[in-house]
Each structure stands twice: as structure tokens, then as C-alpha cells.
mmCIF file of C-alpha atoms and ligand atoms in Angstrom:
data_model
loop_
_atom_site.group_PDB
_atom_site.id
_atom_site.type_symbol
_atom_site.label_atom_id
_atom_site.label_comp_id
_atom_site.label_asym_id
_atom_site.label_seq_id
_atom_site.Cartn_x
_atom_site.Cartn_y
_atom_site.Cartn_z
ATOM 1 C CA MET A 1385 32.008 11.056 24.415
ATOM 2 C CA THR A 1386 32.451 7.372 23.581
ATOM 3 C CA VAL A 1387 31.307 6.208 20.194
ATOM 4 C CA LEU A 1388 27.858 4.580 20.210
ATOM 5 C CA ARG A 1389 27.758 1.337 18.227
ATOM 6 C CA VAL A 1390 24.465 0.881 16.411
ATOM 7 C CA ALA A 1391 23.377 -2.241 14.528
ATOM 8 C CA LEU A 1392 21.177 -1.506 11.510
ATOM 9 C CA GLN A 1393 19.715 -3.491 8.668
ATOM 10 C CA ARG A 1394 21.974 -3.024 5.678
ATOM 11 C CA LYS A 1395 19.406 -3.550 2.918
ATOM 12 C CA GLY A 1396 15.725 -4.363 3.075
ATOM 13 C CA ARG A 1397 12.450 -3.107 4.396
ATOM 14 C CA LEU A 1398 13.802 -1.369 7.493
ATOM 15 C CA ALA A 1399 17.027 0.040 6.065
ATOM 16 C CA GLU A 1400 15.744 3.220 4.462
ATOM 17 C CA ASP A 1401 13.505 4.212 7.381
ATOM 18 C CA SER A 1402 16.316 3.487 9.864
ATOM 19 C CA PHE A 1403 18.743 5.733 7.965
ATOM 20 C CA ARG A 1404 16.062 8.422 7.703
ATOM 21 C CA LEU A 1405 15.409 8.342 11.449
ATOM 22 C CA LEU A 1406 19.120 8.852 12.129
ATOM 23 C CA ALA A 1407 19.387 11.577 9.474
ATOM 24 C CA GLU A 1408 16.484 13.484 11.042
ATOM 25 C CA ALA A 1409 18.315 13.236 14.358
ATOM 26 C CA GLY A 1410 21.319 14.921 12.717
ATOM 27 C CA ILE A 1411 23.282 11.690 12.340
ATOM 28 C CA GLY A 1412 24.375 11.102 8.743
ATOM 29 C CA ILE A 1413 25.448 7.660 7.568
ATOM 30 C CA PRO A 1414 27.433 8.412 4.393
ATOM 31 C CA GLY A 1415 27.098 6.353 1.178
ATOM 32 C CA ILE A 1416 27.467 2.849 2.525
ATOM 33 C CA GLY A 1417 28.892 1.243 -0.633
ATOM 34 C CA GLU A 1418 30.267 -2.163 0.252
ATOM 35 C CA ARG A 1419 31.277 -1.189 3.778
ATOM 36 C CA LEU A 1420 29.734 -2.983 6.722
ATOM 37 C CA ARG A 1421 31.091 -0.642 9.365
ATOM 38 C CA VAL A 1422 30.512 3.046 8.778
ATOM 39 C CA PRO A 1423 31.331 5.984 11.042
ATOM 40 C CA ALA A 1424 28.563 8.601 11.174
ATOM 41 C CA VAL A 1425 29.083 12.182 10.079
ATOM 42 C CA GLY A 1426 28.637 14.857 12.721
ATOM 43 C CA TYR A 1427 28.007 12.498 15.627
ATOM 44 C CA PRO A 1428 30.081 9.971 17.626
ATOM 45 C CA LEU A 1429 28.387 6.866 16.283
ATOM 46 C CA GLU A 1430 29.455 3.858 14.300
ATOM 47 C CA ALA A 1431 26.881 1.924 12.251
ATOM 48 C CA TYR A 1432 27.206 -1.826 11.787
ATOM 49 C CA LEU A 1433 25.267 -2.780 8.669
ATOM 50 C CA LEU A 1434 23.939 -6.306 9.059
ATOM 51 C CA ARG A 1435 21.322 -8.828 8.020
ATOM 52 C CA ASP A 1436 18.332 -8.067 10.215
ATOM 53 C CA ASP A 1437 18.307 -11.591 11.703
ATOM 54 C CA ASP A 1438 21.761 -11.040 13.214
ATOM 55 C CA ILE A 1439 20.970 -7.736 14.927
ATOM 56 C CA PRO A 1440 19.580 -9.247 18.183
ATOM 57 C CA LEU A 1441 22.742 -11.350 18.582
ATOM 58 C CA TYR A 1442 25.082 -8.381 18.130
ATOM 59 C CA VAL A 1443 23.210 -6.352 20.732
ATOM 60 C CA ALA A 1444 22.769 -9.253 23.171
ATOM 61 C CA ASN A 1445 26.523 -9.927 23.057
ATOM 62 C CA GLY A 1446 27.364 -6.300 23.710
ATOM 63 C CA VAL A 1447 29.152 -5.949 20.376
ATOM 64 C CA ALA A 1448 26.633 -3.247 19.484
ATOM 65 C CA ASP A 1449 25.119 -0.911 22.095
ATOM 66 C CA ILE A 1450 21.753 -0.727 20.383
ATOM 67 C CA GLY A 1451 19.980 -2.085 17.349
ATOM 68 C CA ILE A 1452 17.069 -1.149 15.131
ATOM 69 C CA VAL A 1453 15.132 -4.235 14.097
ATOM 70 C CA GLY A 1454 11.624 -5.637 13.678
ATOM 71 C CA GLU A 1455 10.011 -6.745 16.912
ATOM 72 C CA ASN A 1456 9.159 -10.042 15.178
ATOM 73 C CA VAL A 1457 12.873 -10.716 14.706
ATOM 74 C CA VAL A 1458 13.664 -9.773 18.314
ATOM 75 C CA GLN A 1459 11.025 -12.143 19.622
ATOM 76 C CA GLU A 1460 12.035 -14.963 17.303
ATOM 77 C CA ALA A 1461 15.672 -14.674 18.401
ATOM 78 C CA ALA A 1462 14.611 -14.923 22.070
ATOM 79 C CA PHE A 1463 17.690 -13.200 23.526
ATOM 80 C CA PRO A 1464 17.080 -11.178 26.651
ATOM 81 C CA LEU A 1465 16.729 -7.746 25.041
ATOM 82 C CA GLU A 1466 14.866 -4.656 26.141
ATOM 83 C CA VAL A 1467 12.717 -2.642 23.741
ATOM 84 C CA VAL A 1468 13.687 0.962 24.518
ATOM 85 C CA ARG A 1469 11.551 2.710 21.906
ATOM 86 C CA ARG A 1470 8.921 1.709 19.361
ATOM 87 C CA LEU A 1471 9.738 3.485 16.131
ATOM 88 C CA GLY A 1472 6.449 3.588 14.207
ATOM 89 C CA PHE A 1473 7.715 2.113 10.924
ATOM 90 C CA GLY A 1474 8.061 -1.424 9.524
ATOM 91 C CA ARG A 1475 4.554 -2.243 10.706
ATOM 92 C CA CYS A 1476 3.444 -5.771 9.946
ATOM 93 C CA ARG A 1477 1.915 -8.843 11.564
ATOM 94 C CA LEU A 1478 2.924 -12.468 11.927
ATOM 95 C CA SER A 1479 0.024 -14.473 10.583
ATOM 96 C CA LEU A 1480 -1.169 -17.958 9.889
ATOM 97 C CA ALA A 1481 -2.239 -18.333 6.259
ATOM 98 C CA VAL A 1482 -3.611 -21.209 4.215
ATOM 99 C CA PRO A 1483 -4.419 -21.841 0.524
ATOM 100 C CA LYS A 1484 -7.641 -20.057 -0.525
ATOM 101 C CA ASP A 1485 -9.600 -23.298 -0.860
ATOM 102 C CA SER A 1486 -8.237 -24.931 2.337
ATOM 103 C CA PRO A 1487 -10.772 -26.385 4.798
ATOM 104 C CA ILE A 1488 -8.910 -24.500 7.575
ATOM 105 C CA HIS A 1489 -10.904 -21.434 8.648
ATOM 106 C CA SER A 1490 -9.814 -20.891 12.231
ATOM 107 C CA VAL A 1491 -6.518 -21.242 14.027
ATOM 108 C CA SER A 1492 -7.679 -24.271 16.034
ATOM 109 C CA GLU A 1493 -8.171 -26.237 12.794
ATOM 110 C CA VAL A 1494 -4.429 -26.160 12.195
ATOM 111 C CA ALA A 1495 -3.984 -28.850 14.880
ATOM 112 C CA GLY A 1496 -2.195 -31.875 13.466
ATOM 113 C CA LYS A 1497 -1.284 -30.066 10.220
ATOM 114 C CA ARG A 1498 2.095 -29.073 8.758
ATOM 115 C CA ILE A 1499 3.116 -25.427 9.027
ATOM 116 C CA ALA A 1500 6.019 -23.972 7.036
ATOM 117 C CA THR A 1501 7.610 -20.885 8.555
ATOM 118 C CA GLY A 1502 10.699 -18.741 8.863
ATOM 119 C CA TYR A 1503 9.628 -18.157 12.486
ATOM 120 C CA PRO A 1504 9.755 -21.604 14.099
ATOM 121 C CA ASN A 1505 10.319 -20.360 17.651
ATOM 122 C CA LEU A 1506 7.466 -17.879 17.614
ATOM 123 C CA THR A 1507 5.173 -20.340 15.870
ATOM 124 C CA ARG A 1508 5.938 -22.997 18.471
ATOM 125 C CA ARG A 1509 5.338 -20.513 21.294
ATOM 126 C CA PHE A 1510 2.018 -19.262 19.914
ATOM 127 C CA LEU A 1511 0.734 -22.768 19.231
ATOM 128 C CA GLU A 1512 1.657 -23.789 22.780
ATOM 129 C CA GLN A 1513 -0.228 -20.817 24.180
ATOM 130 C CA LEU A 1514 -3.289 -21.948 22.245
ATOM 131 C CA HIS A 1515 -2.723 -25.589 23.342
ATOM 132 C CA LEU A 1516 -2.402 -26.701 19.732
ATOM 133 C CA GLN A 1517 -0.031 -29.261 18.296
ATOM 134 C CA ALA A 1518 1.204 -29.136 14.725
ATOM 135 C CA THR A 1519 4.311 -30.060 12.757
ATOM 136 C CA ILE A 1520 6.530 -27.061 12.219
ATOM 137 C CA GLN A 1521 8.647 -27.045 9.059
ATOM 138 C CA PRO A 1522 11.344 -24.330 9.408
ATOM 139 C CA LEU A 1523 12.306 -22.560 6.155
ATOM 140 C CA HIS A 1524 14.683 -19.720 5.355
ATOM 141 C CA GLY A 1525 12.549 -17.965 2.756
ATOM 142 C CA SER A 1526 9.883 -18.250 0.050
ATOM 143 C CA THR A 1527 7.525 -19.703 2.625
ATOM 144 C CA GLU A 1528 4.540 -18.681 0.505
ATOM 145 C CA ILE A 1529 5.084 -21.398 -2.084
ATOM 146 C CA ALA A 1530 5.383 -24.263 0.430
ATOM 147 C CA PRO A 1531 1.636 -25.112 0.448
ATOM 148 C CA SER A 1532 1.282 -25.166 -3.350
ATOM 149 C CA LEU A 1533 4.348 -27.411 -3.603
ATOM 150 C CA GLY A 1534 2.812 -29.808 -1.099
ATOM 151 C CA LEU A 1535 5.378 -29.214 1.658
ATOM 152 C CA ALA A 1536 2.882 -27.767 4.139
ATOM 153 C CA ASP A 1537 -0.829 -27.208 4.804
ATOM 154 C CA ALA A 1538 -0.326 -23.699 6.162
ATOM 155 C CA ILE A 1539 2.343 -21.065 6.656
ATOM 156 C CA VAL A 1540 3.203 -18.578 9.382
ATOM 157 C CA ASP A 1541 4.753 -15.483 7.872
ATOM 158 C CA ILE A 1542 4.977 -11.709 7.990
ATOM 159 C CA VAL A 1543 2.065 -9.879 6.383
ATOM 160 C CA ALA A 1544 1.878 -6.146 5.813
ATOM 161 C CA THR A 1545 -0.751 -5.348 3.178
ATOM 162 C CA GLY A 1546 -1.697 -8.925 2.351
ATOM 163 C CA SER A 1547 -0.841 -8.494 -1.338
ATOM 164 C CA THR A 1548 1.901 -11.159 -1.241
ATOM 165 C CA LEU A 1549 -0.554 -13.665 0.219
ATOM 166 C CA LEU A 1550 -3.077 -12.812 -2.470
ATOM 167 C CA LEU A 1551 -0.462 -13.232 -5.169
ATOM 168 C CA HIS A 1552 0.281 -16.743 -3.925
ATOM 169 C CA GLY A 1553 -3.365 -17.748 -3.558
ATOM 170 C CA LEU A 1554 -3.231 -17.693 0.246
ATOM 171 C CA ARG A 1555 -5.809 -16.549 2.798
ATOM 172 C CA GLU A 1556 -4.955 -15.064 6.194
ATOM 173 C CA VAL A 1557 -6.543 -16.980 9.062
ATOM 174 C CA TYR A 1558 -5.114 -15.541 12.268
ATOM 175 C CA ALA A 1559 -2.621 -12.858 13.366
ATOM 176 C CA PHE A 1560 -0.378 -14.006 16.219
ATOM 177 C CA LEU A 1561 1.658 -10.841 16.659
ATOM 178 C CA HIS A 1562 1.634 -7.195 15.575
ATOM 179 C CA SER A 1563 5.103 -5.840 14.994
ATOM 180 C CA GLU A 1564 6.966 -2.633 14.159
ATOM 181 C CA ALA A 1565 10.596 -1.559 14.136
ATOM 182 C CA VAL A 1566 12.000 -1.136 17.642
ATOM 183 C CA LEU A 1567 15.163 0.118 19.272
ATOM 184 C CA VAL A 1568 16.665 -2.598 21.482
ATOM 185 C CA ARG A 1569 19.450 -2.733 24.058
ATOM 186 C CA ARG A 1570 20.681 -5.155 26.684
ATOM 187 C CA PRO A 1571 18.260 -4.919 29.620
ATOM 188 C CA GLY A 1572 18.936 -1.808 31.671
ATOM 189 C CA GLU A 1573 22.229 -1.071 29.876
ATOM 190 C CA THR A 1574 22.818 2.661 29.637
ATOM 191 C CA SER A 1575 25.581 5.226 29.127
ATOM 192 C CA PRO A 1576 25.850 8.985 28.542
ATOM 193 C CA ALA A 1577 26.290 8.226 24.817
ATOM 194 C CA LEU A 1578 23.065 6.219 24.733
ATOM 195 C CA GLU A 1579 21.127 8.845 26.702
ATOM 196 C CA ASP A 1580 22.307 11.547 24.321
ATOM 197 C CA PHE A 1581 21.258 9.446 21.340
ATOM 198 C CA LEU A 1582 17.812 8.769 22.851
ATOM 199 C CA PHE A 1583 17.346 12.498 23.491
ATOM 200 C CA ARG A 1584 17.721 13.095 19.763
ATOM 201 C CA ILE A 1585 15.600 10.132 18.699
ATOM 202 C CA ASP A 1586 12.831 11.234 21.055
ATOM 203 C CA GLY A 1587 12.895 14.704 19.482
ATOM 204 C CA VAL A 1588 12.292 13.169 16.082
ATOM 205 C CA LEU A 1589 9.647 10.660 17.236
ATOM 206 C CA ALA A 1590 7.693 13.287 19.180
ATOM 207 C CA ALA A 1591 7.723 15.603 16.170
ATOM 208 C CA ARG A 1592 6.481 12.825 13.898
ATOM 209 C CA ARG A 1593 3.530 12.107 16.156
ATOM 210 C CA GLN A 1594 2.425 15.732 16.483
ATOM 211 C CA LYS A 1595 1.249 18.460 14.132
ATOM 212 C CA TYR A 1596 1.454 22.198 14.644
ATOM 213 C CA ILE A 1597 -1.921 23.802 14.086
ATOM 214 C CA LEU A 1598 -3.070 27.415 13.971
ATOM 215 C CA PHE A 1599 -6.505 28.867 13.358
ATOM 216 C CA ASN A 1600 -8.648 31.946 13.823
ATOM 217 C CA LEU A 1601 -11.243 31.868 16.561
ATOM 218 C CA PRO A 1602 -13.951 34.069 18.061
ATOM 219 C CA GLU A 1603 -12.422 35.084 21.383
ATOM 220 C CA HIS A 1604 -15.436 34.060 23.499
ATOM 221 C CA VAL A 1605 -14.987 30.327 22.762
ATOM 222 C CA LEU A 1606 -11.309 30.247 23.773
ATOM 223 C CA GLN A 1607 -11.850 28.349 27.038
ATOM 224 C CA GLU A 1608 -13.701 25.555 25.254
ATOM 225 C CA VAL A 1609 -10.843 25.263 22.776
ATOM 226 C CA VAL A 1610 -8.239 25.155 25.552
ATOM 227 C CA ALA A 1611 -10.102 22.230 27.121
ATOM 228 C CA LEU A 1612 -10.086 20.441 23.775
ATOM 229 C CA LEU A 1613 -6.415 21.186 23.022
ATOM 230 C CA PRO A 1614 -4.121 21.316 26.019
ATOM 231 C CA GLY A 1615 -1.084 21.626 23.730
ATOM 232 C CA LEU A 1616 2.429 21.435 25.132
ATOM 233 C CA LYS A 1617 1.798 23.796 28.023
ATOM 234 C CA SER A 1618 -1.172 25.837 26.885
ATOM 235 C CA PRO A 1619 -1.942 27.339 23.473
ATOM 236 C CA THR A 1620 -0.389 30.570 22.278
ATOM 237 C CA VAL A 1621 -3.001 33.259 21.583
ATOM 238 C CA MET A 1622 -2.485 36.348 19.438
ATOM 239 C CA PRO A 1623 -5.001 39.097 18.683
ATOM 240 C CA LEU A 1624 -6.270 39.589 15.142
ATOM 241 C CA VAL A 1625 -6.804 43.089 13.778
ATOM 242 C CA GLU A 1626 -10.537 42.338 13.661
ATOM 243 C CA LYS A 1627 -11.963 42.887 17.135
ATOM 244 C CA GLY A 1628 -13.276 39.839 19.038
ATOM 245 C CA TRP A 1629 -11.069 37.437 17.010
ATOM 246 C CA ILE A 1630 -7.827 35.707 17.963
ATOM 247 C CA SER A 1631 -5.294 33.406 16.357
ATOM 248 C CA VAL A 1632 -4.570 30.229 18.338
ATOM 249 C CA HIS A 1633 -1.354 28.200 17.892
ATOM 250 C CA THR A 1634 -0.785 24.786 19.423
ATOM 251 C CA VAL A 1635 0.223 21.185 18.741
ATOM 252 C CA VAL A 1636 -2.028 18.170 18.383
ATOM 253 C CA GLU A 1637 -1.366 14.466 18.059
ATOM 254 C CA GLU A 1638 -1.661 13.355 14.483
ATOM 255 C CA ASP A 1639 -4.032 10.523 15.495
ATOM 256 C CA ARG A 1640 -6.491 13.044 16.918
ATOM 257 C CA PHE A 1641 -6.158 15.629 14.201
ATOM 258 C CA TRP A 1642 -9.343 14.996 12.207
ATOM 259 C CA GLU A 1643 -11.535 14.689 15.268
ATOM 260 C CA VAL A 1644 -10.073 17.901 16.701
ATOM 261 C CA ALA A 1645 -10.377 19.806 13.414
ATOM 262 C CA GLN A 1646 -14.064 18.944 13.178
ATOM 263 C CA ARG A 1647 -14.774 20.020 16.722
ATOM 264 C CA LEU A 1648 -12.835 23.258 16.244
ATOM 265 C CA GLN A 1649 -14.866 24.051 13.184
ATOM 266 C CA GLY A 1650 -18.008 23.318 15.169
ATOM 267 C CA LEU A 1651 -16.871 25.891 17.755
ATOM 268 C CA GLY A 1652 -16.431 28.521 15.042
ATOM 269 C CA ALA A 1653 -12.720 28.182 14.178
ATOM 270 C CA GLN A 1654 -11.762 29.317 10.691
ATOM 271 C CA GLY A 1655 -8.718 28.912 8.478
ATOM 272 C CA ILE A 1656 -7.301 25.874 10.279
ATOM 273 C CA LEU A 1657 -3.692 25.493 9.120
ATOM 274 C CA VAL A 1658 -1.658 22.343 9.835
ATOM 275 C CA LEU A 1659 2.126 22.169 9.664
ATOM 276 C CA ASP A 1660 4.686 19.391 10.057
ATOM 277 C CA ILE A 1661 6.997 19.730 13.027
ATOM 278 C CA GLU A 1662 10.622 18.991 12.331
ATOM 279 C CA LYS A 1663 11.837 18.391 15.908
ATOM 280 C CA LEU A 1664 10.049 18.556 19.246
ATOM 281 C CA ILE A 1665 11.888 18.636 22.565
ATOM 282 C CA ARG A 1666 9.467 18.354 25.454
HETATM 283 P P1 ATP B 2250 17.845 -9.296 5.598
HETATM 284 O O1 ATP B 2250 18.501 -9.380 4.260
HETATM 285 O O2 ATP B 2250 18.344 -8.113 6.373
HETATM 286 O O3 ATP B 2250 17.870 -10.589 6.363
HETATM 287 P P2 ATP B 2250 15.012 -9.814 5.261
HETATM 288 O O4 ATP B 2250 14.727 -10.174 3.849
HETATM 289 O O5 ATP B 2250 15.094 -10.866 6.306
HETATM 290 O O6 ATP B 2250 16.316 -8.902 5.282
HETATM 291 P P3 ATP B 2250 13.002 -7.703 5.094
HETATM 292 O O7 ATP B 2250 12.069 -8.293 4.111
HETATM 293 O O8 ATP B 2250 13.860 -6.562 4.663
HETATM 294 O O9 ATP B 2250 13.913 -8.812 5.805
HETATM 295 O O10 ATP B 2250 12.116 -7.253 6.345
HETATM 296 C C1 ATP B 2250 12.700 -6.731 7.493
HETATM 297 C C2 ATP B 2250 11.622 -6.492 8.514
HETATM 298 O O11 ATP B 2250 10.707 -5.524 8.035
HETATM 299 C C3 ATP B 2250 10.742 -7.686 8.871
HETATM 300 O O12 ATP B 2250 11.343 -8.521 9.822
HETATM 301 C C4 ATP B 2250 9.522 -6.993 9.441
HETATM 302 O O13 ATP B 2250 9.750 -6.619 10.789
HETATM 303 C C5 ATP B 2250 9.439 -5.727 8.629
HETATM 304 N N1 ATP B 2250 8.382 -5.687 7.582
HETATM 305 C C6 ATP B 2250 7.556 -4.664 7.371
HETATM 306 N N2 ATP B 2250 6.744 -4.858 6.343
HETATM 307 C C7 ATP B 2250 7.037 -6.030 5.856
HETATM 308 C C8 ATP B 2250 6.519 -6.798 4.746
HETATM 309 N N3 ATP B 2250 5.572 -6.356 3.952
HETATM 310 N N4 ATP B 2250 7.083 -8.013 4.537
HETATM 311 C C9 ATP B 2250 8.090 -8.418 5.306
HETATM 312 N N5 ATP B 2250 8.599 -7.739 6.357
HETATM 313 C C10 ATP B 2250 8.086 -6.556 6.630
HETATM 314 MG MG1 MG B 2251 16.497 -11.439 7.440
#
């Protein structure tokens, strides 16, 4: 099989989760040291370790087959790229923020003001969509201090928890975009190597989104439980030694887990046990 070329962030907020995703798919990227080009262990893949901002360019030019990067960076770069999978980590939002005591309380009040941002293209696009005009001041970092230094009235930057804004005396006014790490390729570009890689990634992503649950149940409520929990095909049922009782095994989406657990208990389920799934091939 040909070697799949994958562009990854070398260091930063996506790096560790990107390496972990590959590791869980059985693709080891050995101690990166100073190297920028690292062959994987146990899989025909070569990792290019880059600044995240450059990843869209590498993939768009066909130098890398795929890349793992924040959707915010993909959209800012504005190359024609296709999001093949959303990866569920690196969640954040691109937001307009102003100094705590600013008179600006809604996005429309930013009209005519100066906005400092590391995302000039996205900021311009979002302001256009809202029919607002403002002066955009592009920066390469430390956007948060621009208002206190008098360079801008507002900023547009990435926010995850909001603690950085708080630290710099800023208040979030409006979220333009919600973002997470994504897998990108050139539109429609595929190959056996890429399909094989996606098969593995999907196994990991599916497992992360599901939990394996098992519980004891009075046999007469089984049909109600099956309706609640369709599982992969249908739940596995095993008899308990105690007559009239069964053990039910199935999978449930993590998002639904608490709701399902409560309803199961309401139906008489006991001893509900929840386990992580390592891989899940549908
Ligand atoms: P590089 O050195 O690779 O250019 P960087 O400093 O530009 O790195 P990071 O701060 O590592 O970038 O963030 C990478 C991506 O992680 C962001 O583009 C965004 O998609 C995501 N992200 C998730 N949470 C946060 C956060 N709290 N602050 C900033 N980015 C975040
Ligand atoms: Mg960067």
C-alpha cells in the first residue's frame, strides 16, 4: 500500500489529541524530537509535523493527503478543502470580545469600531454577513492585549473556557463560529490508503461516542427496554440463575447515557454497569 501523508500540528492544543487518535488506531508516531517528518510505526503513514496554520496549504497543494486541524483554521485559510470527519476534540468558538466596561453589548454595536484579530478573513466574512462595517486590524498573536493598549475597541479570537478573556478583562459579546478539530482532504480525493486509514479512525471515533452497558432486568419488561435501546443490532440477553431475571448487554451513545440509565432504573433494571469501548467496527 502507498504511504499516506498526514499533516499534524507539531506542538500546541491539537498535537496531543491528534497523536492519541492515531495511537488508538494502532498508528504510533515515535518520539518526534526535532524531526518534522516522521514515519509511523506499524502502519504505512508518514507524519508531517507543522504549525497548524500551514496545514490547510499542505493538504490543498496535495503535498499531504490529509490533515488534522481546527475548523477555524481551515475556514480562515479559505482553500477548497473537504471536511471528511469531525474529531470531537479541540472544541472552541471564534468570538467577538470587548473590554469589560465597553459600551458595546451586541455585535451590531461594533459597526465603525476597530477590531484586532488573528482571523481577518473570517472576521471580514462574518461582518459582511451581518451587514456591518468595521476596521479590521490583523495581528499574529496576543490579540487579547490590543484593546488595553489602545490598538482596538474589540477583538475576534478563539475562546474555549473564557478564562483567558477574563484574565485580560474582556467580555464575550458574540460567537461567530463553533469549531473542533477536523480531518480534511482535497475535495473528493480518495485512495485505498485513505479508505483504510478512515476505517481505523472510524473504529476509534465510534468507540469514543458509545458506552457498553450491562444490567439485570426482570424478564417481563424486556420489550420495553429493547425499544429504548436498539443497540448495534439488538441487545444480547442472558439468563440469570434467579428465575424471571435476565442480564442485558448493549451499547448506548454517551450523550444519551444518563437519560437511558434513569429510564432503565424506572423499568426495574438493577446493577447498571458501564464500560468504555476500545474499538467499534460497525
Ligand atoms: P501553532 O504553533 O501550531 O501555530 P497555535 O498557537 O496557532 O499553534 P494552538 O493554540 O495550539 O495554536 O491552537 C490550535 C487550535 O486548537 C486552534 O486553532 C483551535 O482550533 C483549537 N483550540 C481549542 N481550544 C483552544 C483554546 N482554548 N485556545 C485556542 N485554541 C484552541
Ligand atoms: Mg498557529
